[in-house]
Amino acid sequence: MTATTTLVKTNLPAEPNAFVGRERDVGDLGRLLESMRAVTLCGAGGIGKTRLALHVAQTMLDTGPDGVWFVELADVRPDGTPEPVARRVATVLDVAEEDGRPLTETLAYALRAPAALIVLDNCEHLIEECAKLTGMLLARCPRLRVLATSREPLRMAGENVWRVPPLEPDEARRLFIDRAKATRPGFDGADAVHEVTRALDGMPLALELAAARVRVLSVDQIARRLTDRFRLLSAGDRTAPARQRTLRAAIDWSHELLDDPERILLRRLSVFSGWTLEQAEHVCADAALPADDVLDLLTALVDKSLVAVTGELAGEVRFRQLDSIREYAAERLADAGEEEAFRGRHRDAVLDAAVRHGRIAVARDDAAWAERVALFNWYDVELGNVRSALTWSLDRGDVREGLRICTALRTYWIVRGRVTEWADWTDRFLAAAPSPGPDVLGPALVARAQLALGGRDFAQAARYADEGLASCRRSGDDFMTASALIAGAECLVRAGRLADAAERLDEADTIAAAPRQEWNRAYAAAVRGYLLIRGSRLREAREHLDAAASVMRGIGQLWGASHAMIGLGRLAELRGDHVSARGHYAEVLPILAEIGARPEMARALAGLGRVALERDDLRTARESLSRSLTLSRSSGIRLDMSRALDAFADLVAREGDGRGAVMLAGAASALHEATGRAPGSGARRERTLEPIRRKLGDPLVAQFWGEGRAMPPDDAIAYALHDPGTTQVP
């Protein structure tokens, strides 16, 4: 037809499956297109750009534009003929070329009047011509709008870029279940899809391909096989474009559009779980990829949706690859023969940072408290890189390097209550061969003792402290020798061997008198304070705890100061000074919250709960003890959970629930013994149970006690946390 002929209304293809997810985006994009004339949906291959564009276009058609046309460009290739994109657009609109007139002029004339929407799908391989054609048509056709999909922006005047993110967890779940039910009617694996949707990063194409496998696999089998996702996700719809039939094909399409330096950086970035520009420059650059080029190349990969910006931390932008892209890039890294070199460089970078940050954590290097807080936040996002470095070291038998990372970062894991995982990492390296030598082994054993202390396993801590002490003495490491002595002394205090503990603290004090030993000096003073409390020498205990807090403040280590202040709170409780106790516990909470120190927060809150109980303030007691128990459960420290349940027994007794009080006391007793400690009556527990015995009699109390001891810990915790105004049967 000629340009003067009335245009067809639409050629939008029918969608074979229901549109699931992004419903809010559809409405927002429709409103954006009402006010902006050029919008580009950008995102990685398989992220759902085309499906979203089609759905938006359908809603636009329903609201009354003069025409909506879908122009598929994936199979258009620059073949030497002029204006291949314009030619495809003209074909879709059924606009014929006119002799002696450029096709773009003919298109502009045909589109000069209609309030029309053109969807240009898959522009990335024809980006320059798409940008030029779109810019010209928008300038000449005042009522025209263009919605483009591309893996990178068109970068033209007036363009609004809409980054298409992965599906939210709930959307991903709904999409998987919808497609699974279409594949296998009666599908009933809805409860097990979380691991699949998480592993696939909410990527719609990957989710649809995975859902297609429910014909022959359970959801659990699919999740297990995602370690080889490119083989698993290779059974797509035969009617789909070739690039959308397998996950590998979708990413291949993007990879082929990169130039050589972009491909080099893409594959080398796969060693990271997340990174900053500085990290990428440090690890990925070499003679083939100069560090000065990394910024521009990284920007290009972000533009092409192969790298995502995840936010900003401490003034630095952070990046990541979707897991599927990262695995693809890792395969390319191995194929290029670069895996050994660049995973090693990544591990070494993690190790260098860990050693530097570990020295800051224990004040061997100067830093303000704000800097230490920033490092705790840093390791929240660096966790994946640390795990990757440890895995690489373990797989290669690099025991020295792995143990040095574990040792350097011990403080961060102890403070956050993550001792179980990091004790396991340390144990795996300690059990591996070859031996790392006493200069690494001694500090690692002491670090392992400190992790055990963090988990309140004092018997295990004592063993590691003794082994580490001997090794540190042999290697001449004074700092870690003092640390070993103090850790051992803390274990001896818990065991009631106060004279032996004092002897170790005396030796530690002598070593810690040297410069740069303030951390150990304060740590020893705090342990001595607890020792003196156990010996009922409360005035001297206060002097040492005050000194410990003062030294820790002086070196900008407020977590260490808080540890001592919690001791001061406990001391005030013992003296019956509830006002001072409450003040100490309340003072440390904001400090501990800054670094997410769950174990210490739980102990401070437990102290506030006990003080509130002594004042018969049951509402405050329940609030504080509930927060304490929740934190203790999240960090998995059973001794803290046991003590919190004992405090709850007192609380629910005061609330009038005698049976619940006895059961919680029984549950606390069983949990205490499960940690390997001998049963203890405890003055608080006996004070709680005695009135109940007098009221209910020994037989009933024995029955309830047995029921409590048989309760699983989670059930006991749930009972403690339930609203006392409701009825709950354990």
XYZ file of C-alpha atoms in Angstrom:
730
model
C 0.000 0.000 0.000
C 1.125 3.629 -0.390
C 1.825 6.049 2.407
C -1.475 7.794 1.903
C -3.492 4.673 2.605
C -5.080 4.242 6.045
C -2.785 2.193 8.301
C -3.863 -1.108 9.824
C -4.874 -0.809 13.473
C -2.422 -3.304 15.002
C -0.383 -6.441 14.456
C 0.112 -7.299 18.130
C 0.682 -11.063 18.470
C -1.525 -13.048 20.781
C 0.253 -14.049 23.982
C 0.355 -17.857 24.371
C 0.470 -17.706 28.178
C -1.113 -15.542 30.823
C 0.825 -12.440 31.853
C 2.067 -13.046 35.413
C 3.921 -10.471 37.506
C 4.836 -6.834 36.891
C 1.193 -5.755 36.961
C 2.172 -2.494 38.650
C 4.877 -1.870 36.025
C 2.295 -2.156 33.256
C 0.233 0.649 34.751
C 3.250 2.825 35.485
C 4.618 2.378 31.971
C 1.261 3.208 30.429
C 1.168 6.460 32.372
C 4.785 7.203 31.452
C 4.003 6.770 27.752
C 1.153 9.223 28.074
C 3.621 11.953 29.044
C 6.874 10.765 27.421
C 7.152 9.795 23.777
C 10.208 7.507 23.872
C 10.660 4.770 26.471
C 13.249 1.985 26.296
C 12.866 -1.147 28.392
C 16.393 -2.299 29.235
C 17.435 -5.528 30.890
C 19.323 -8.774 30.561
C 18.294 -11.450 28.090
C 15.377 -13.451 29.462
C 14.347 -10.771 31.961
C 10.935 -10.321 30.303
C 11.294 -7.094 28.303
C 9.313 -8.309 25.298
C 6.456 -9.753 27.346
C 6.201 -6.541 29.357
C 6.259 -4.393 26.210
C 3.516 -6.488 24.590
C 1.296 -6.219 27.629
C 1.784 -2.460 27.853
C 1.054 -2.151 24.147
C -2.150 -4.178 24.530
C -3.380 -1.885 27.302
C -2.533 1.145 25.149
C -4.546 -0.323 22.294
C -7.506 -0.801 24.604
C -7.385 2.858 25.680
C -7.687 4.193 22.165
C -4.505 5.027 20.170
C -4.978 5.103 16.406
C -2.621 2.176 16.016
C -0.181 -0.058 17.867
C 2.457 -1.994 15.924
C 4.959 -4.570 17.105
C 8.216 -4.621 15.135
C 10.437 -7.654 15.826
C 14.065 -6.891 14.981
C 15.913 -9.937 16.345
C 16.271 -11.553 12.921
C 17.181 -8.318 11.121
C 20.854 -8.256 10.195
C 22.902 -5.476 8.583
C 23.257 -6.973 5.118
C 24.566 -4.050 3.124
C 21.117 -2.877 2.091
C 20.123 0.647 3.189
C 17.901 1.238 6.207
C 17.221 -2.369 7.371
C 15.298 -1.190 10.463
C 13.183 1.258 8.472
C 12.517 -1.497 5.947
C 11.241 -3.837 8.693
C 9.027 -1.094 10.159
C 7.592 -0.341 6.729
C 6.861 -4.024 6.174
C 4.990 -4.297 9.469
C 2.951 -1.155 8.775
C 2.395 -2.238 5.140
C 3.935 1.004 3.891
C 5.360 0.654 0.375
C 8.532 2.378 -0.788
C 8.168 5.227 -3.251
C 10.574 5.689 -6.136
C 13.038 8.501 -5.591
C 12.091 9.027 -1.992
C 13.989 7.768 1.097
C 12.017 5.142 2.962
C 12.339 7.091 6.217
C 10.592 10.031 4.560
C 7.780 7.751 3.452
C 7.400 6.366 6.968
C 7.376 9.828 8.496
C 4.646 10.899 6.086
C 2.559 7.820 6.886
C 2.871 8.428 10.644
C 2.508 12.212 10.650
C -1.121 12.245 11.832
C -2.051 9.103 13.821
C -1.755 8.929 17.607
C 0.251 5.756 17.241
C 2.573 3.524 19.259
C 5.407 1.526 17.687
C 7.100 -1.209 19.709
C 10.662 -1.832 18.501
C 11.649 -5.179 19.985
C 15.291 -6.289 20.380
C 17.174 -3.214 19.248
C 20.570 -4.014 20.776
C 22.302 -5.333 17.642
C 21.016 -2.420 15.536
C 21.285 0.220 18.204
C 22.560 3.144 16.113
C 19.994 2.821 13.337
C 17.169 2.310 15.841
C 18.229 5.482 17.636
C 18.463 7.519 14.407
C 15.151 6.265 13.024
C 13.328 6.790 16.329
C 14.714 10.279 16.741
C 13.717 11.268 13.186
C 10.200 9.828 13.423
C 9.495 11.469 16.783
C 10.658 14.824 15.427
C 8.439 14.547 12.342
C 5.407 12.805 13.835
C 4.092 14.793 16.838
C 1.547 12.175 17.967
C 3.822 9.145 17.637
C 5.216 7.222 20.612
C 7.942 4.573 20.581
C 8.395 1.797 23.130
C 11.680 -0.016 22.534
C 13.200 -3.106 24.135
C 16.954 -3.446 24.200
C 19.762 -4.793 26.316
C 21.241 -1.291 26.310
C 19.710 2.190 25.965
C 19.334 3.828 22.557
C 21.065 6.909 24.006
C 19.060 9.452 22.054
C 17.564 12.777 23.033
C 14.273 12.473 24.905
C 14.720 8.782 25.717
C 13.398 7.518 29.062
C 15.188 4.341 30.141
C 13.155 1.857 32.206
C 15.379 -0.797 33.749
C 13.436 -4.059 33.904
C 14.463 -5.782 37.146
C 14.120 -9.454 38.034
C 10.717 -10.495 39.325
C 10.035 -10.013 43.006
C 10.016 -13.295 44.990
C 6.222 -13.480 45.116
C 5.941 -12.714 41.383
C 8.574 -15.336 40.546
C 6.717 -17.898 42.628
C 3.401 -17.121 40.899
C 4.983 -17.351 37.442
C 6.659 -20.689 38.157
C 3.486 -22.207 39.596
C 1.356 -20.897 36.711
C 3.686 -22.365 34.072
C 4.147 -25.608 36.022
C 0.393 -26.123 36.217
C 0.114 -25.485 32.487
C 2.785 -28.122 31.894
C 1.462 -30.672 34.383
C -2.179 -30.203 35.399
C -2.573 -30.992 39.066
C 0.946 -29.760 39.873
C 1.185 -29.577 43.663
C 4.773 -28.554 44.435
C 3.992 -24.986 45.397
C 5.589 -25.262 48.830
C 8.978 -26.232 47.407
C 9.548 -23.579 44.733
C 11.379 -21.004 46.871
C 14.832 -22.495 46.273
C 14.271 -22.626 42.505
C 13.006 -19.046 42.236
C 15.833 -17.784 44.444
C 18.511 -19.604 42.440
C 17.122 -18.268 39.168
C 17.198 -14.628 40.324
C 13.579 -14.022 39.341
C 14.477 -14.265 35.619
C 11.219 -15.059 33.766
C 12.779 -17.027 30.897
C 14.730 -19.213 33.311
C 11.632 -19.735 35.462
C 9.537 -20.760 32.458
C 12.215 -23.157 31.244
C 12.526 -24.653 34.733
C 8.752 -24.993 35.053
C 8.695 -26.937 31.778
C 10.777 -29.625 33.493
C 8.004 -30.516 35.941
C 6.775 -32.922 33.278
C 9.437 -35.353 34.473
C 11.107 -33.842 37.577
C 9.959 -32.814 41.034
C 10.702 -29.274 42.197
C 13.347 -30.638 44.578
C 15.043 -32.434 41.687
C 14.972 -29.251 39.624
C 16.578 -27.311 42.485
C 19.367 -29.891 42.823
C 20.082 -29.886 39.091
C 20.419 -26.106 38.870
C 24.135 -26.538 39.531
C 24.176 -27.304 35.782
C 21.468 -24.844 34.854
C 22.383 -24.492 31.184
C 21.841 -28.197 30.569
C 18.635 -28.258 32.641
C 17.115 -25.122 31.117
C 17.297 -26.246 27.516
C 13.800 -27.462 26.723
C 11.994 -24.331 25.675
C 8.984 -23.692 23.462
C 9.803 -24.737 19.873
C 7.642 -21.887 18.589
C 9.689 -19.268 20.451
C 12.532 -17.406 18.751
C 15.759 -19.414 18.852
C 17.376 -17.041 21.356
C 14.530 -17.764 23.834
C 14.483 -21.562 23.611
C 17.336 -22.110 26.052
C 18.929 -20.039 28.764
C 22.333 -20.369 27.130
C 21.000 -19.074 23.819
C 19.558 -15.998 25.537
C 22.915 -15.129 27.083
C 24.872 -16.123 23.947
C 22.888 -13.471 22.073
C 24.134 -10.771 24.443
C 27.690 -12.110 24.525
C 28.032 -12.053 20.752
C 27.256 -8.323 20.734
C 30.241 -7.500 22.969
C 33.639 -6.447 21.727
C 36.740 -8.308 22.911
C 37.646 -6.082 25.897
C 34.026 -6.232 27.138
C 34.084 -10.035 26.897
C 37.349 -10.188 28.832
C 35.999 -8.045 31.663
C 32.655 -9.883 31.716
C 34.279 -13.271 32.252
C 36.780 -11.995 34.827
C 34.032 -10.337 36.864
C 32.511 -13.793 37.393
C 34.999 -14.370 40.245
C 33.035 -11.858 42.340
C 29.677 -12.281 44.024
C 29.506 -8.475 44.095
C 32.126 -5.773 43.702
C 33.107 -2.116 43.510
C 34.949 -0.368 40.700
C 38.132 -0.376 42.759
C 37.882 -4.136 43.327
C 37.296 -4.755 39.624
C 40.321 -2.627 38.705
C 42.485 -4.421 41.257
C 41.515 -7.998 40.379
C 40.587 -7.934 36.689
C 43.207 -5.663 35.127
C 46.407 -6.883 33.474
C 48.396 -6.221 30.325
C 45.457 -7.355 28.181
C 42.978 -5.193 30.102
C 44.499 -1.965 31.491
C 43.054 -0.745 34.780
C 42.336 2.644 33.195
C 39.907 0.952 30.776
C 37.844 -0.854 33.423
C 35.540 2.086 34.230
C 34.386 2.547 30.632
C 34.078 -1.193 30.044
C 32.109 -1.680 33.258
C 29.807 1.167 32.243
C 29.252 -0.534 28.882
C 28.366 -3.838 30.574
C 25.877 -2.030 32.822
C 24.347 -0.353 29.779
C 24.074 -3.739 28.064
C 22.334 -5.251 31.109
C 25.045 -7.835 31.767
C 26.009 -6.151 35.035
C 23.562 -4.656 37.540
C 24.077 -1.754 39.925
C 22.940 -2.939 43.359
C 23.269 0.245 45.392
C 25.834 2.295 47.230
C 27.777 1.516 50.392
C 30.285 3.782 52.137
C 30.361 6.138 49.180
C 31.038 3.413 46.601
C 28.638 1.988 44.013
C 28.378 -1.800 44.059
C 27.728 -4.136 41.143
C 26.751 -7.756 40.567
C 25.888 -10.214 37.831
C 22.682 -12.216 37.862
C 23.551 -15.769 38.855
C 22.842 -17.195 35.409
C 25.045 -14.605 33.727
C 27.737 -15.171 36.339
C 27.752 -18.922 35.694
C 27.892 -18.329 31.953
C 30.783 -15.888 32.397
C 32.562 -18.356 34.707
C 32.390 -20.978 31.940
C 33.927 -18.459 29.558
C 36.659 -17.728 32.105
C 37.525 -21.424 32.294
C 37.394 -21.784 28.504
C 39.865 -18.889 28.205
C 42.279 -20.631 30.581
C 42.006 -17.768 33.092
C 40.170 -19.400 35.991
C 43.263 -20.310 37.993
C 44.828 -16.868 37.702
C 41.806 -14.707 38.381
C 40.157 -16.770 41.087
C 43.539 -16.757 42.759
C 43.788 -12.986 42.408
C 40.288 -12.656 43.831
C 41.201 -14.833 46.827
C 44.372 -12.861 47.431
C 42.415 -9.592 47.334
C 39.949 -10.953 49.905
C 42.856 -12.116 52.075
C 44.684 -8.765 51.899
C 41.504 -6.877 52.862
C 40.699 -9.358 55.637
C 44.131 -9.019 57.235
C 43.940 -5.231 57.037
C 40.427 -5.103 58.448
C 41.181 -7.717 61.092
C 43.929 -5.527 62.514
C 41.478 -2.623 62.687
C 38.892 -4.792 64.466
C 41.216 -5.508 67.416
C 42.810 -2.037 67.388
C 46.248 -3.133 66.223
C 45.757 -0.333 63.698
C 44.083 2.956 64.576
C 40.522 3.672 63.474
C 37.524 5.626 64.697
C 34.379 3.798 65.769
C 32.573 5.023 62.650
C 35.190 3.292 60.496
C 34.665 0.053 62.379
C 30.889 0.317 61.946
C 31.457 0.803 58.201
C 33.533 -2.384 58.103
C 30.757 -4.412 59.720
C 28.396 -3.150 57.024
C 31.043 -3.923 54.400
C 31.259 -7.562 55.417
C 27.502 -7.917 55.240
C 27.757 -7.404 51.475
C 31.190 -9.059 51.111
C 30.018 -12.337 52.605
C 29.718 -14.011 49.216
C 33.232 -12.998 48.222
C 34.655 -14.315 51.496
C 32.871 -17.641 51.065
C 34.074 -17.879 47.474
C 37.670 -17.186 48.520
C 37.481 -19.803 51.262
C 35.988 -22.374 48.894
C 38.744 -21.768 46.346
C 41.409 -22.070 49.042
C 39.923 -25.286 50.443
C 39.543 -26.870 47.001
C 43.184 -26.102 46.173
C 44.573 -27.085 49.561
C 45.705 -23.520 50.303
C 45.453 -24.049 54.056
C 47.604 -21.093 55.108
C 45.570 -18.627 53.071
C 42.227 -20.032 54.208
C 43.173 -20.004 57.888
C 44.517 -16.472 57.632
C 41.145 -15.287 56.289
C 39.248 -17.133 59.028
C 41.534 -15.747 61.729
C 41.493 -12.172 60.480
C 37.698 -11.968 60.287
C 36.837 -13.770 63.524
C 35.740 -10.603 65.324
C 33.171 -9.751 62.652
C 31.538 -13.169 62.897
C 31.600 -13.263 66.705
C 30.010 -9.840 67.015
C 27.245 -10.754 64.567
C 26.563 -14.118 66.203
C 27.592 -16.087 63.104
C 29.953 -18.360 64.950
C 28.561 -21.709 63.752
C 29.373 -21.231 60.066
C 32.781 -19.674 60.693
C 33.765 -22.269 63.253
C 32.934 -24.867 60.598
C 35.122 -23.102 58.003
C 37.994 -22.922 60.480
C 37.596 -26.586 61.429
C 37.739 -27.647 57.786
C 41.035 -25.864 57.264
C 42.453 -27.107 60.573
C 41.674 -30.664 59.483
C 43.210 -30.188 56.035
C 46.781 -30.903 54.992
C 49.455 -29.674 54.821
C 50.041 -28.069 58.219
C 50.252 -24.295 57.810
C 53.126 -23.798 60.265
C 52.971 -22.401 63.822
C 52.861 -18.745 62.709
C 49.444 -19.386 61.118
C 48.276 -22.393 63.119
C 48.634 -20.752 66.548
C 46.520 -17.662 65.751
C 43.975 -19.875 63.964
C 43.559 -22.071 67.042
C 43.144 -19.010 69.261
C 40.593 -17.601 66.810
C 38.768 -20.928 66.962
C 38.750 -20.705 70.767
C 37.255 -17.220 70.540
C 34.577 -18.468 68.147
C 33.717 -21.199 70.658
C 33.510 -18.562 73.391
C 31.160 -16.582 71.171
C 28.965 -19.679 70.934
C 29.253 -20.206 74.737
C 30.969 -23.588 74.307
C 33.528 -23.154 77.067
C 34.913 -26.696 77.134
C 35.717 -26.566 73.432
C 37.122 -23.054 73.782
C 39.458 -24.184 76.573
C 40.892 -26.954 74.431
C 41.583 -24.704 71.452
C 42.982 -21.950 73.673
C 45.501 -24.334 75.213
C 46.584 -25.697 71.823
C 46.811 -22.207 70.363
C 48.796 -20.895 73.327
C 51.569 -23.457 72.842
C 51.807 -22.733 69.123
C 51.790 -18.955 69.572
C 54.546 -19.179 72.156
C 56.690 -21.180 69.685
C 56.161 -18.661 66.873
C 56.770 -15.641 69.126
C 53.392 -13.993 68.384
C 52.910 -11.903 71.528
C 49.535 -10.455 70.580
C 47.922 -13.848 69.965
C 49.746 -15.367 72.955
C 48.057 -12.810 75.176
C 44.736 -13.472 73.443
C 45.136 -17.202 74.075
C 45.877 -16.612 77.757
C 42.800 -14.410 78.142
C 40.518 -16.849 76.290
C 41.793 -19.681 78.460
C 41.275 -17.587 81.582
C 37.662 -16.892 80.588
C 37.059 -20.625 80.267
C 38.645 -21.254 83.664
C 36.410 -18.599 85.245
C 33.351 -20.383 83.824
C 34.668 -23.652 85.252
C 35.087 -22.081 88.694
C 38.900 -22.396 88.660
C 39.450 -18.816 89.705
C 43.049 -19.095 90.927
C 44.177 -20.717 87.661
C 42.321 -18.052 85.691
C 43.999 -15.282 87.684
C 47.420 -16.780 86.978
C 46.795 -16.676 83.221
C 45.478 -13.130 83.404
C 48.616 -12.049 85.270
C 50.775 -13.362 82.427
C 48.498 -11.770 79.830
C 48.733 -8.418 81.633
C 52.533 -8.553 81.448
C 52.474 -9.163 77.684
C 49.667 -6.643 77.057
C 51.622 -3.845 78.705
C 53.443 -3.417 75.367
C 52.298 -0.840 72.760
C 49.427 -1.811 70.425
C 48.122 -4.286 72.967
C 45.298 -2.092 74.288
C 42.658 -4.536 73.043
C 44.179 -7.387 75.032
C 44.748 -5.117 78.016
C 41.054 -4.161 78.110
C 39.890 -7.699 77.308
C 41.944 -9.058 80.234
C 40.543 -6.395 82.579
C 36.981 -7.338 81.629
C 37.615 -11.054 82.199
C 39.216 -10.242 85.544
C 36.115 -8.245 86.426
C 33.921 -11.277 85.766
C 36.361 -13.408 87.779
C 36.041 -11.042 90.744
C 32.244 -11.097 90.470
C 32.379 -14.897 90.744
C 34.563 -14.447 93.811
C 32.086 -11.969 95.346
C 34.670 -9.170 95.308
C 32.254 -6.694 93.803
C 34.102 -3.419 94.470
C 37.282 -4.687 92.781
C 35.216 -6.142 89.963
C 33.723 -2.742 89.256
C 37.179 -1.130 89.100
C 38.373 -3.617 86.477
C 35.204 -3.432 84.391
C 35.345 0.385 84.476
C 38.986 0.224 83.371
C 38.138 -2.173 80.539
C 35.353 0.079 79.262
C 37.615 3.140 79.490
C 40.463 1.555 77.515
C 38.063 0.269 74.852
C 36.548 3.729 74.443
C 40.034 5.176 74.162
C 40.868 2.991 71.159
C 37.495 3.565 69.475
C 36.193 0.047 70.131
C 32.713 0.609 71.509
C 31.699 -3.031 71.061
C 34.459 -4.001 73.493
C 33.356 -1.206 75.816
C 29.776 -2.516 75.643
C 30.943 -5.988 76.662
C 32.436 -4.483 79.820
C 29.366 -2.305 80.440
C 27.090 -5.338 80.310
C 29.297 -6.726 83.077
C 28.787 -3.490 85.020
C 25.042 -3.921 84.559
C 25.184 -7.446 85.915
C 27.294 -6.240 88.836
C 24.729 -3.545 89.646
C 21.988 -6.191 89.586
C 23.873 -8.268 92.110
C 24.242 -5.234 94.358
C 20.499 -4.551 94.108
C 21.077 -1.232 92.295
C 18.419 -1.650 89.624
C 18.558 1.956 88.450
C 22.278 1.694 87.615
C 21.806 -1.732 86.064
C 19.049 -0.463 83.802
C 21.217 2.520 82.833
C 24.176 0.338 81.804
C 22.039 -2.062 79.781
C 20.118 0.727 78.053
C 23.302 2.667 77.239
C 24.858 -0.130 75.199
C 21.830 -0.979 73.045
C 22.245 1.837 70.462
C 25.947 1.012 70.146
C 25.279 -2.668 69.616
C 22.454 -1.960 67.179
C 24.882 0.012 64.966
C 26.841 -3.155 64.244
C 24.062 -5.715 64.601
C 25.724 -7.387 67.589
C 22.922 -9.854 68.255
C 24.458 -11.864 71.127
C 25.378 -8.793 73.194
C 22.062 -7.108 72.387
C 20.271 -10.234 73.596
C 22.220 -10.177 76.865
C 21.602 -6.471 77.452
C 17.887 -6.909 76.742
C 17.760 -9.916 79.065
C 19.286 -7.703 81.749
C 16.632 -5.046 81.151
C 13.985 -7.770 81.385
C 15.324 -9.043 84.706
C 15.466 -5.506 86.118
C 11.877 -4.889 84.996
C 10.794 -8.118 86.708
C 12.382 -6.985 89.962
C 10.347 -3.780 89.662
C 7.153 -5.755 88.798
C 6.958 -3.967 85.448
C 5.632 -6.998 83.594
C 4.877 -5.206 80.319
C 8.447 -3.902 79.965
C 9.814 -7.248 81.107
C 7.877 -9.126 78.427
C 8.912 -6.665 75.728
C 12.624 -6.840 76.644
C 12.725 -10.596 77.197
C 10.856 -11.246 73.944
C 13.379 -9.234 71.964
C 16.227 -10.959 73.806
C 14.905 -14.458 73.162
C 14.241 -13.695 69.490
C 17.815 -12.465 69.018
C 19.272 -15.453 70.855
C 17.285 -17.831 68.693
C 18.442 -16.062 65.513
C 22.106 -16.395 66.507
C 21.601 -20.006 67.661
C 23.368 -19.643 71.030
C 21.635 -22.273 73.143
C 23.010 -21.158 76.507
C 21.568 -17.672 75.962
C 18.249 -19.201 74.917
C 18.252 -21.338 78.050
C 18.826 -18.336 80.296
C 16.147 -16.335 78.501
C 13.646 -19.180 79.007
C 14.490 -19.203 82.727
C 13.708 -15.491 82.883
C 10.463 -16.129 80.999
C 9.531 -18.782 83.559
C 9.688 -16.076 86.215
C 7.676 -13.712 84.017
C 4.827 -16.098 83.200
C 4.653 -17.141 86.858
C 4.080 -13.500 87.775
C 1.487 -13.302 84.986
C -0.391 -16.142 86.724
C 0.521 -19.070 84.438
C 1.971 -21.558 86.930
C 1.892 -24.513 84.554
C 3.645 -22.499 81.819
C 6.274 -21.286 84.285
C 7.178 -24.835 85.294
C 7.262 -26.055 81.692
C 9.513 -23.180 80.599
C 11.830 -23.831 83.537
C 11.967 -27.507 82.516
C 12.651 -26.583 78.896
C 15.409 -24.198 80.015
C 16.963 -26.956 82.116
C 16.937 -29.437 79.217
C 18.412 -26.883 76.814
C 21.114 -26.010 79.344
C 22.096 -29.661 79.676
C 22.036 -30.093 75.870
C 24.967 -27.674 75.686
C 27.058 -30.199 77.632
C 26.820 -28.487 81.006
C 25.857 -30.090 84.270
C 22.320 -29.359 85.478
C 22.085 -26.511 87.923
C 19.181 -25.487 90.088
C 19.794 -21.742 90.005
C 18.532 -19.382 92.673
C 16.166 -17.587 90.295
C 14.612 -20.816 89.096
C 14.082 -22.115 92.620
C 12.599 -18.803 93.671
C 10.155 -19.079 90.757
C 9.155 -22.702 91.364
C 8.775 -22.776 95.147
C 5.464 -20.829 95.357
C 4.076 -22.948 92.505
C 4.962 -26.148 94.390
C 3.138 -24.894 97.440
C 0.067 -24.087 95.369
C -0.076 -27.065 92.965
C 1.798 -29.753 94.862
C 4.872 -31.736 93.937
C 3.157 -34.312 91.669
C 1.713 -31.702 89.289
C 4.913 -29.675 89.275
C 6.886 -32.834 88.434
C 4.448 -33.591 85.601
C 4.713 -30.084 84.146
C 8.498 -30.139 84.594
C 8.683 -33.360 82.572
C 6.449 -31.894 79.862
C 8.736 -28.880 79.624
C 11.885 -30.962 79.404
C 10.321 -32.939 76.555
C 9.363 -29.832 74.588
C 11.408 -29.090 71.444
C 13.257 -25.774 71.959
C 11.277 -24.056 69.180
C 7.996 -25.018 70.871
C 9.230 -23.701 74.210
C 10.299 -20.436 72.589
C 6.947 -20.116 70.816
C 5.154 -20.658 74.123
C 7.279 -18.028 75.840
C 6.660 -15.478 73.092
C 2.918 -15.989 72.792
C 0.554 -13.244 73.897
C -0.419 -13.987 77.521
C -3.923 -12.795 76.721
C -4.444 -15.785 74.411
C -4.708 -19.464 75.180
C -1.931 -21.673 73.898
C -1.488 -25.390 74.423
C 2.133 -26.445 73.911
